[in-house]
Short mmCIF file of C-alpha atoms and ligand atoms in Angstrom, two decimals:
data_model
loop_
_atom_site.label_atom_id
_atom_site.label_comp_id
_atom_site.label_asym_id
_atom_site.label_seq_id
_atom_site.Cartn_x
_atom_site.Cartn_y
_atom_site.Cartn_z
CA MET A 154 18.31 -22.47 10.09
CA ASN A 155 15.04 -20.93 11.09
CA ALA A 156 15.08 -17.38 12.43
CA TYR A 157 12.11 -18.06 14.71
CA ASP A 158 13.81 -21.08 16.31
CA ASN A 159 16.80 -18.84 16.93
CA ALA A 160 14.59 -16.15 18.48
CA LEU A 161 12.96 -18.68 20.81
CA ARG A 162 16.36 -20.00 21.85
CA GLN A 163 17.46 -16.46 22.67
CA LEU A 164 14.30 -16.04 24.75
CA GLU A 165 14.89 -19.31 26.59
CA THR A 166 18.52 -18.46 27.40
CA ALA A 167 17.60 -15.09 28.87
CA ALA A 168 14.52 -16.45 30.67
CA LYS A 169 16.66 -19.02 32.45
CA ILE A 170 19.34 -16.55 33.53
CA MET A 171 16.83 -14.07 35.01
CA ASP A 172 14.27 -16.63 36.13
CA LEU A 173 11.53 -14.97 34.07
CA ASN A 174 7.97 -15.27 35.36
CA SER A 175 6.51 -18.41 33.75
CA GLU A 176 3.31 -16.67 32.62
CA THR A 177 5.26 -13.93 30.85
CA LEU A 178 7.44 -16.59 29.24
CA ALA A 179 4.33 -18.43 28.05
CA ARG A 180 2.87 -15.22 26.61
CA LEU A 181 6.10 -14.53 24.74
CA SER A 182 6.46 -18.03 23.33
CA ASN A 183 3.88 -17.32 20.61
CA PRO A 184 2.70 -14.25 18.70
CA GLU A 185 -0.51 -12.66 19.99
CA LYS A 186 -1.93 -12.63 16.46
CA ILE A 187 -0.91 -13.72 12.97
CA ASN A 188 -2.59 -11.92 10.06
CA GLN A 189 -2.17 -13.29 6.58
CA ALA A 190 -3.55 -12.29 3.18
CA SER A 191 -3.24 -13.02 -0.53
CA LEU A 192 -2.78 -9.73 -2.36
CA PRO A 193 -4.04 -9.48 -5.95
CA VAL A 194 -2.04 -6.97 -7.97
CA ARG A 195 -2.79 -5.93 -11.56
CA MET A 196 0.47 -5.88 -13.54
CA ASP A 197 1.25 -3.28 -16.20
CA ASP A 198 0.72 -5.89 -18.94
CA GLY A 199 -2.83 -6.55 -17.73
CA SER A 200 -2.12 -9.88 -16.00
CA LEU A 201 -2.90 -10.51 -12.33
CA ASN A 202 -0.33 -11.65 -9.76
CA ILE A 203 -1.14 -12.86 -6.26
CA TYR A 204 1.38 -12.17 -3.48
CA GLN A 205 1.44 -13.75 -0.03
CA ALA A 206 1.56 -11.18 2.72
CA TYR A 207 1.79 -11.17 6.50
CA ARG A 208 1.41 -8.94 9.52
CA VAL A 209 2.45 -10.65 12.74
CA GLN A 210 1.47 -8.88 15.96
CA TYR A 211 3.78 -10.42 18.49
CA ASN A 212 3.35 -8.61 21.77
CA SER A 213 1.54 -5.46 22.88
CA ALA A 214 2.24 -5.51 26.63
CA ARG A 215 4.03 -2.13 26.44
CA GLY A 216 1.99 -0.41 23.73
CA PRO A 217 0.76 -0.63 20.13
CA TYR A 218 2.55 -3.02 17.80
CA LYS A 219 5.45 -1.43 15.93
CA GLY A 220 7.71 -2.70 13.18
CA GLY A 221 8.52 -2.61 9.50
CA ILE A 222 7.21 -4.35 6.40
CA ARG A 223 9.69 -6.30 4.31
CA PHE A 224 9.31 -6.86 0.56
CA HIS A 225 11.64 -9.73 -0.30
CA PRO A 226 11.46 -13.02 -2.23
CA GLN A 227 12.67 -14.99 0.81
CA VAL A 228 10.08 -13.73 3.28
CA ASP A 229 8.29 -16.52 5.12
CA LEU A 230 5.99 -16.67 8.13
CA ASP A 231 8.66 -17.88 10.56
CA GLU A 232 10.94 -15.06 9.50
CA VAL A 233 8.20 -12.49 10.10
CA LYS A 234 7.42 -14.08 13.49
CA ALA A 235 11.08 -13.79 14.52
CA LEU A 236 11.34 -10.21 13.29
CA SER A 237 8.16 -9.21 15.12
CA PHE A 238 9.39 -10.75 18.36
CA TRP A 239 12.72 -8.90 18.02
CA MET A 240 10.75 -5.66 17.56
CA ALA A 241 9.05 -6.19 20.94
CA ILE A 242 12.46 -6.74 22.56
CA LYS A 243 13.99 -3.78 20.68
CA CYS A 244 11.31 -1.28 21.74
CA ALA A 245 11.76 -2.38 25.36
CA VAL A 246 15.57 -2.11 25.09
CA VAL A 247 15.38 1.57 24.14
CA GLY A 248 12.41 2.21 26.40
CA ILE A 249 9.87 3.34 23.84
CA PRO A 250 6.26 2.59 24.77
CA MET A 251 5.46 0.18 21.98
CA GLY A 252 5.17 -3.51 21.35
CA GLY A 253 6.45 -5.62 18.48
CA GLY A 254 5.01 -6.38 15.05
CA LYS A 255 6.33 -7.04 11.58
CA GLY A 256 4.99 -7.43 8.07
CA GLY A 257 6.22 -9.03 4.93
CA VAL A 258 5.37 -9.76 1.33
CA ILE A 259 6.92 -12.56 -0.70
CA VAL A 260 7.96 -10.53 -3.74
CA ASP A 261 11.05 -9.39 -5.59
CA PRO A 262 10.37 -5.64 -5.75
CA LYS A 263 13.28 -5.16 -8.14
CA LYS A 264 11.15 -6.87 -10.77
CA LEU A 265 8.17 -4.51 -10.33
CA SER A 266 7.62 -1.18 -12.05
CA GLN A 267 6.88 1.87 -9.87
CA ASN A 268 3.19 1.60 -10.71
CA GLU A 269 3.08 -2.07 -9.80
CA LEU A 270 4.91 -1.35 -6.55
CA GLU A 271 2.39 1.37 -5.73
CA ARG A 272 -0.55 -0.97 -6.37
CA LEU A 273 1.03 -3.65 -4.18
CA SER A 274 1.61 -1.15 -1.35
CA ARG A 275 -1.97 0.10 -1.51
CA VAL A 276 -3.41 -3.43 -1.63
CA TRP A 277 -1.35 -4.31 1.44
CA ILE A 278 -3.07 -1.51 3.35
CA ARG A 279 -6.53 -2.53 2.12
CA ALA A 280 -5.92 -6.11 3.27
CA PHE A 281 -4.59 -5.24 6.73
CA ARG A 282 -6.56 -2.05 7.40
CA PRO A 283 -8.82 -3.66 10.03
CA VAL A 284 -5.86 -4.60 12.22
CA ILE A 285 -3.55 -1.58 11.84
CA GLY A 286 -3.85 2.10 12.75
CA PRO A 287 -2.08 4.83 14.71
CA GLU A 288 -3.33 3.47 18.05
CA LYS A 289 -3.09 -0.21 17.13
CA ASP A 290 -0.19 -1.18 14.94
CA ILE A 291 2.19 1.15 13.12
CA PRO A 292 4.25 -0.27 10.22
CA ALA A 293 7.47 1.25 8.83
CA PRO A 294 10.12 0.51 6.20
CA ASP A 295 12.34 -2.57 6.32
CA VAL A 296 14.34 -4.45 3.68
CA TYR A 297 13.43 -3.07 0.20
CA THR A 298 10.61 -0.82 1.43
CA THR A 299 11.10 2.93 1.16
CA PRO A 300 9.72 6.32 2.25
CA GLN A 301 7.80 6.44 -1.05
CA ILE A 302 6.11 3.14 -0.22
CA MET A 303 5.23 4.51 3.24
CA ALA A 304 3.71 7.60 1.59
CA TRP A 305 1.46 5.43 -0.60
CA MET A 306 0.47 3.41 2.43
CA ALA A 307 -0.32 6.45 4.59
CA ASP A 308 -2.32 7.96 1.73
CA GLU A 309 -4.31 4.76 1.14
CA PHE A 310 -5.13 4.43 4.83
CA SER A 311 -6.11 8.10 5.09
CA GLN A 312 -8.38 7.83 2.06
CA LEU A 313 -10.11 4.76 3.44
CA GLU A 314 -10.57 6.43 6.83
CA GLY A 315 -11.83 9.60 5.18
CA LYS A 316 -9.39 11.78 7.15
CA PRO A 317 -5.65 12.43 7.29
CA SER A 318 -4.08 9.68 9.35
CA LEU A 319 -0.35 10.24 9.15
CA GLY A 320 0.48 8.30 12.30
CA VAL A 321 -0.48 4.99 10.66
CA VAL A 322 3.02 4.33 9.32
CA THR A 323 6.44 5.85 10.00
CA GLY A 324 9.46 6.30 7.77
CA LYS A 325 7.45 8.60 5.50
CA PRO A 326 9.07 11.24 3.26
CA LEU A 327 9.79 14.60 4.91
CA GLU A 328 7.24 16.35 2.67
CA TYR A 329 4.46 14.08 3.92
CA GLY A 330 4.66 13.66 7.69
CA GLY A 331 8.17 12.24 7.90
CA SER A 332 10.63 13.12 10.64
CA LYS A 333 13.99 14.76 10.19
CA GLY A 334 16.70 12.20 10.77
CA ARG A 335 14.54 9.10 10.16
CA GLY A 336 16.35 8.13 6.94
CA THR A 337 19.71 7.95 8.66
CA SER A 338 18.55 6.92 12.14
CA THR A 339 19.30 3.19 12.02
CA ALA A 340 22.95 3.86 11.21
CA GLN A 341 23.14 6.92 13.45
CA GLY A 342 21.91 4.97 16.46
CA GLY A 343 24.39 2.19 15.65
CA PHE A 344 27.15 4.77 15.37
CA TYR A 345 26.43 6.13 18.87
CA VAL A 346 26.47 2.64 20.32
CA LEU A 347 29.68 1.78 18.47
CA GLU A 348 31.40 4.88 19.83
CA ALA A 349 30.36 3.87 23.34
CA ALA A 350 31.60 0.31 22.78
CA VAL A 351 34.95 1.50 21.39
CA LYS A 352 35.41 3.65 24.48
CA GLN A 353 34.34 0.88 26.85
CA LEU A 354 36.82 -1.58 25.31
CA GLY A 355 39.61 0.98 25.27
CA LEU A 356 40.19 0.72 21.51
CA PRO A 357 42.00 3.58 19.77
CA GLU A 358 39.51 6.17 18.49
CA LYS A 359 41.21 6.72 15.14
CA ASP A 360 41.86 4.55 12.08
CA LEU A 361 39.85 1.55 13.22
CA LYS A 362 39.36 -0.89 10.35
CA VAL A 363 35.83 -1.83 9.37
CA ALA A 364 34.12 -4.33 7.05
CA ILE A 365 30.44 -3.94 6.21
CA GLN A 366 28.06 -6.50 4.71
CA GLY A 367 25.11 -4.70 3.11
CA PHE A 368 25.08 -1.39 1.29
CA GLY A 369 21.44 -0.40 1.58
CA ASN A 370 19.77 2.03 3.97
CA ALA A 371 21.58 0.79 7.06
CA GLY A 372 24.96 -0.30 5.64
CA ALA A 373 25.62 2.56 3.22
CA VAL A 374 24.62 5.29 5.68
CA MET A 375 26.80 3.65 8.34
CA ALA A 376 29.71 3.53 5.90
CA GLY A 377 29.27 7.26 5.29
CA LEU A 378 29.16 8.11 9.01
CA LEU A 379 32.21 5.99 9.79
CA PHE A 380 34.14 7.39 6.84
CA GLU A 381 33.48 10.95 8.03
CA ALA A 382 34.51 10.04 11.57
CA GLY A 383 37.90 8.75 10.38
CA TYR A 384 37.34 5.00 10.39
CA LYS A 385 38.96 3.05 7.57
CA ILE A 386 36.37 1.01 5.68
CA VAL A 387 38.41 -1.72 4.00
CA ALA A 388 35.58 -3.90 2.68
CA VAL A 389 31.95 -3.57 1.67
CA ALA A 390 29.51 -6.09 0.24
CA ASP A 391 26.09 -5.78 -1.34
CA SER A 392 23.81 -8.53 -2.62
CA SER A 393 25.85 -8.96 -5.81
CA SER A 394 29.50 -8.49 -4.82
CA ALA A 395 32.08 -7.88 -2.08
CA ILE A 396 35.04 -5.53 -2.54
CA TYR A 397 38.23 -4.93 -0.58
CA ASP A 398 40.86 -2.19 -0.47
CA ALA A 399 43.53 -2.36 2.25
CA ALA A 400 44.07 1.40 1.94
CA GLY A 401 40.40 2.07 2.72
CA LEU A 402 37.49 2.66 0.33
CA ASP A 403 36.45 6.20 -0.60
CA ILE A 404 32.84 5.90 0.54
CA PRO A 405 31.36 9.03 -1.12
CA GLU A 406 32.80 7.82 -4.44
CA LEU A 407 31.57 4.31 -3.81
CA MET A 408 28.07 5.70 -3.20
CA MET A 409 28.17 7.41 -6.58
CA HIS A 410 29.40 4.22 -8.21
CA LYS A 411 26.54 2.27 -6.60
CA GLU A 412 24.05 4.92 -7.72
CA GLU A 413 25.27 4.64 -11.33
CA THR A 414 25.79 0.89 -11.65
CA LYS A 415 23.36 -0.38 -8.95
CA SER A 416 26.16 -2.39 -7.35
CA VAL A 417 29.51 -1.99 -5.56
CA LYS A 418 31.01 -4.40 -8.11
CA GLY A 419 33.82 -3.06 -10.27
CA PHE A 420 34.68 -0.09 -8.01
CA LYS A 421 38.04 1.31 -9.11
CA GLY A 422 41.10 0.24 -7.13
CA ALA A 423 39.21 -2.39 -5.14
CA LYS A 424 39.70 -6.12 -5.34
CA GLU A 425 36.74 -8.48 -5.55
CA ILE A 426 36.51 -10.95 -2.66
CA ASN A 427 33.81 -13.34 -1.50
CA ILE A 428 31.60 -12.83 1.52
CA GLU A 429 33.39 -15.45 3.64
CA GLU A 430 36.66 -13.62 3.03
CA LEU A 431 34.99 -10.39 4.12
CA PHE A 432 33.82 -11.95 7.39
CA ALA A 433 37.34 -13.32 8.06
CA LEU A 434 39.23 -10.04 7.48
CA GLU A 435 41.66 -8.63 10.05
CA VAL A 436 39.40 -5.72 11.01
CA ASP A 437 38.44 -4.10 14.31
CA VAL A 438 34.73 -3.81 13.53
CA LEU A 439 32.53 -6.07 11.45
CA VAL A 440 29.06 -4.76 10.56
CA PRO A 441 26.50 -7.20 9.16
CA ALA A 442 23.80 -4.96 7.65
CA ALA A 443 21.93 -7.36 5.37
CA LEU A 444 19.80 -10.40 6.25
CA GLU A 445 19.50 -13.10 8.95
CA ASN A 446 21.72 -16.14 9.54
CA GLN A 447 24.95 -14.82 8.03
CA ILE A 448 27.31 -15.57 10.93
CA THR A 449 26.92 -19.26 11.74
CA LYS A 450 28.80 -22.08 13.43
CA ASP A 451 30.59 -22.60 10.08
CA ASN A 452 32.25 -19.19 9.90
CA ALA A 453 32.15 -17.72 13.41
CA GLU A 454 35.58 -19.16 14.30
CA ASN A 455 37.12 -17.16 11.41
CA ILE A 456 35.99 -13.79 12.71
CA LYS A 457 38.88 -11.64 13.89
CA ALA A 458 36.98 -8.41 14.56
CA LYS A 459 36.87 -7.16 18.15
CA ILE A 460 33.36 -5.76 17.77
CA LEU A 461 30.52 -7.19 15.69
CA LEU A 462 27.86 -4.52 15.32
CA GLU A 463 24.57 -6.00 14.12
CA LEU A 464 22.78 -3.45 11.96
CA ALA A 465 20.83 -6.29 10.32
CA ASN A 466 18.16 -8.14 12.25
CA GLY A 467 19.19 -11.65 13.30
CA PRO A 468 22.51 -11.94 11.43
CA THR A 469 24.10 -14.22 14.06
CA THR A 470 22.83 -17.68 15.01
CA PRO A 471 22.84 -18.89 18.65
CA GLU A 472 25.68 -21.38 17.94
CA ALA A 473 27.76 -18.59 16.44
CA ASP A 474 26.98 -16.39 19.47
CA ASP A 475 28.55 -19.01 21.74
CA ILE A 476 31.68 -19.27 19.59
CA LEU A 477 32.07 -15.48 19.42
CA PHE A 478 31.60 -15.11 23.19
CA LYS A 479 34.26 -17.77 23.82
CA ASN A 480 36.60 -15.93 21.42
CA LYS A 481 35.91 -12.60 23.18
CA VAL A 482 34.35 -10.94 20.15
CA VAL A 483 31.94 -8.34 21.53
CA VAL A 484 28.65 -8.75 19.67
CA VAL A 485 26.52 -5.62 19.92
CA PRO A 486 23.13 -7.23 19.27
CA ASP A 487 20.59 -6.08 16.66
CA VAL A 488 17.99 -5.23 19.29
CA LEU A 489 20.32 -2.50 20.50
CA ALA A 490 22.60 -1.75 17.52
CA ASN A 491 19.82 -1.07 15.01
CA ALA A 492 17.21 0.28 17.45
CA GLY A 493 17.86 3.86 16.31
CA GLY A 494 15.48 3.21 13.39
CA VAL A 495 12.45 2.40 15.48
CA THR A 496 13.41 5.07 18.01
CA VAL A 497 13.13 7.83 15.42
CA SER A 498 10.01 6.12 14.05
CA TYR A 499 8.53 6.60 17.49
CA PHE A 500 9.57 10.28 17.39
CA GLU A 501 7.90 10.58 13.97
CA TRP A 502 4.68 9.08 15.35
CA VAL A 503 4.77 11.48 18.32
CA GLN A 504 5.22 14.39 15.90
CA ASN A 505 2.34 13.19 13.70
CA LEU A 506 -0.01 12.80 16.64
CA SER A 507 0.86 16.18 18.13
CA ASN A 508 1.15 17.86 14.72
CA ASN A 509 4.29 19.57 15.96
CA TYR A 510 7.55 18.94 14.11
CA TRP A 511 11.07 18.83 15.59
CA SER A 512 14.35 20.20 14.28
CA ALA A 513 17.13 17.85 13.13
CA GLU A 514 19.09 18.82 16.25
CA GLU A 515 16.21 17.90 18.55
CA VAL A 516 15.75 14.52 16.88
CA ASP A 517 19.46 13.78 17.10
CA ALA A 518 19.73 14.81 20.75
CA GLU A 519 16.71 12.68 21.69
CA LEU A 520 18.11 9.71 19.76
CA ARG A 521 21.43 9.96 21.55
CA GLU A 522 19.63 10.16 24.87
CA ARG A 523 17.94 6.83 24.17
CA MET A 524 20.89 4.97 22.71
CA ILE A 525 23.68 5.73 25.19
CA PRO A 526 21.78 4.84 28.39
CA ALA A 527 20.49 1.68 26.64
CA TRP A 528 24.09 0.71 25.85
CA GLN A 529 25.16 1.39 29.45
CA ALA A 530 22.30 -0.61 30.96
CA ILE A 531 23.03 -3.57 28.71
CA TRP A 532 26.76 -3.48 29.27
CA GLU A 533 26.18 -3.48 33.04
CA THR A 534 23.67 -6.33 32.83
CA GLY A 535 26.21 -8.30 30.79
CA GLN A 536 28.83 -7.77 33.49
CA LYS A 537 26.39 -8.61 36.28
CA TYR A 538 25.32 -11.96 34.82
CA GLN A 539 28.55 -12.66 32.93
CA VAL A 540 26.64 -13.21 29.71
CA ASN A 541 26.96 -11.90 26.16
CA LEU A 542 25.31 -8.60 25.28
CA ARG A 543 22.44 -10.26 23.44
CA THR A 544 21.37 -12.14 26.53
CA ALA A 545 21.94 -8.97 28.55
CA ALA A 546 19.69 -7.00 26.16
CA PHE A 547 17.00 -9.67 26.34
CA VAL A 548 17.16 -9.71 30.15
CA THR A 549 16.81 -5.91 30.25
CA ALA A 550 13.90 -5.94 27.80
CA LEU A 551 12.15 -8.94 29.33
CA GLU A 552 12.18 -7.29 32.76
CA ARG A 553 10.32 -4.33 31.25
CA ILE A 554 7.85 -6.45 29.27
CA ASP A 555 7.25 -8.61 32.33
CA LYS A 556 6.49 -5.59 34.51
CA ALA A 557 4.00 -4.24 31.97
CA SER A 558 2.34 -7.64 31.50
CA ARG A 559 1.95 -8.14 35.22
CA ALA A 560 0.73 -4.62 35.86
CA ARG A 561 -2.06 -5.33 33.41
CA ASN A 562 -2.94 -8.86 34.45
N1 LIG B 187 12.48 -2.06 10.15
C1 LIG B 187 13.17 -1.38 11.22
C2 LIG B 187 13.59 -2.37 12.28
O1 LIG B 187 13.73 -3.54 12.03
C3 LIG B 187 12.41 -0.20 11.75
C4 LIG B 187 11.06 -0.51 12.34
C5 LIG B 187 10.25 0.72 12.69
O2 LIG B 187 10.74 1.81 12.48
O3 LIG B 187 9.12 0.53 13.15
O4 LIG B 187 13.87 -2.01 13.39
#
């Protein structure tokens, strides 16, 4: 299973339905530019490690490239290509004037010390400095990259430029050019879309049962928001374990447990299950918030949830999409469900460039104003073409990218 093959199949499906202009389709069938580098990093013990790194600039029809940088041992070029393409679609879905890019480093950051991580982050900027910048390509956090890493990156870029250049990356800490609400924005945007979906499908607004795969920035924040709103989170998984409690997990306590032990494993009162059992639970909402290719043709039939909210990028394969559509599971696709992250990144960039900072209330109101209309447009497109919401989101985004491409050339 290759994420990029999946992405191209999603493109093809939508292109056919909407009869996409053949030149725009050709432009979108390859990245505009692939940047690659070998990053030498001095380890604390004096040895030198070399890490493979990428920055794929997929499409800039609607504006500068935008998208995170992933530090993960399983990064590969095709994954980064897929993720960068999805960023272009995502920005168009929520109507922010940016294109799609993505970066990655093949590394297990859990094995690096803070100093080593800092050196790696700074070397990344030195390697890709010629192709990034506030008007060109603006990276951000992704899997295992943090506000601290963004601060090192913004500082390195600013030092090299010889002037403050905060708009070069987003997802920075609040003390150094970050935006209020950015840390929770991926989950917050997903929460708004979920509320709209629950209403649209006529599900009861209280006591809905939820299972979440992933307990990092997206999954754990989402668990917290849902818990506060009265949802019952019966299962949660992280990269080392999955736990289940029919009575509902106490999420604030689980967060403390994770903080102390680094895992959800062994949480009191919960039973350990495996990830396939988590996917197959009798829940109303299933939230994949980890990596790609989790819901496949081998387990899609088992899913009993009414809504599958993709906080991860690319968690569902095209074959699984077909099975879920046939079984009337409403898949709220990644390019909409997790677009709150890049939306508040865009707000952060606007604040950096104007040097004028917004209140938490302003950020939240603006986020809501992007997410709800995006949901409505995609739902209506889905009804119009009788297709799943992923294809509907692609159709909506491709129309916008196509218009920009053709206006330019
Ligand atoms: N990594 C996030 C995503 O996949 C955020 C990207 C950004 O803020 O630019 O959408």
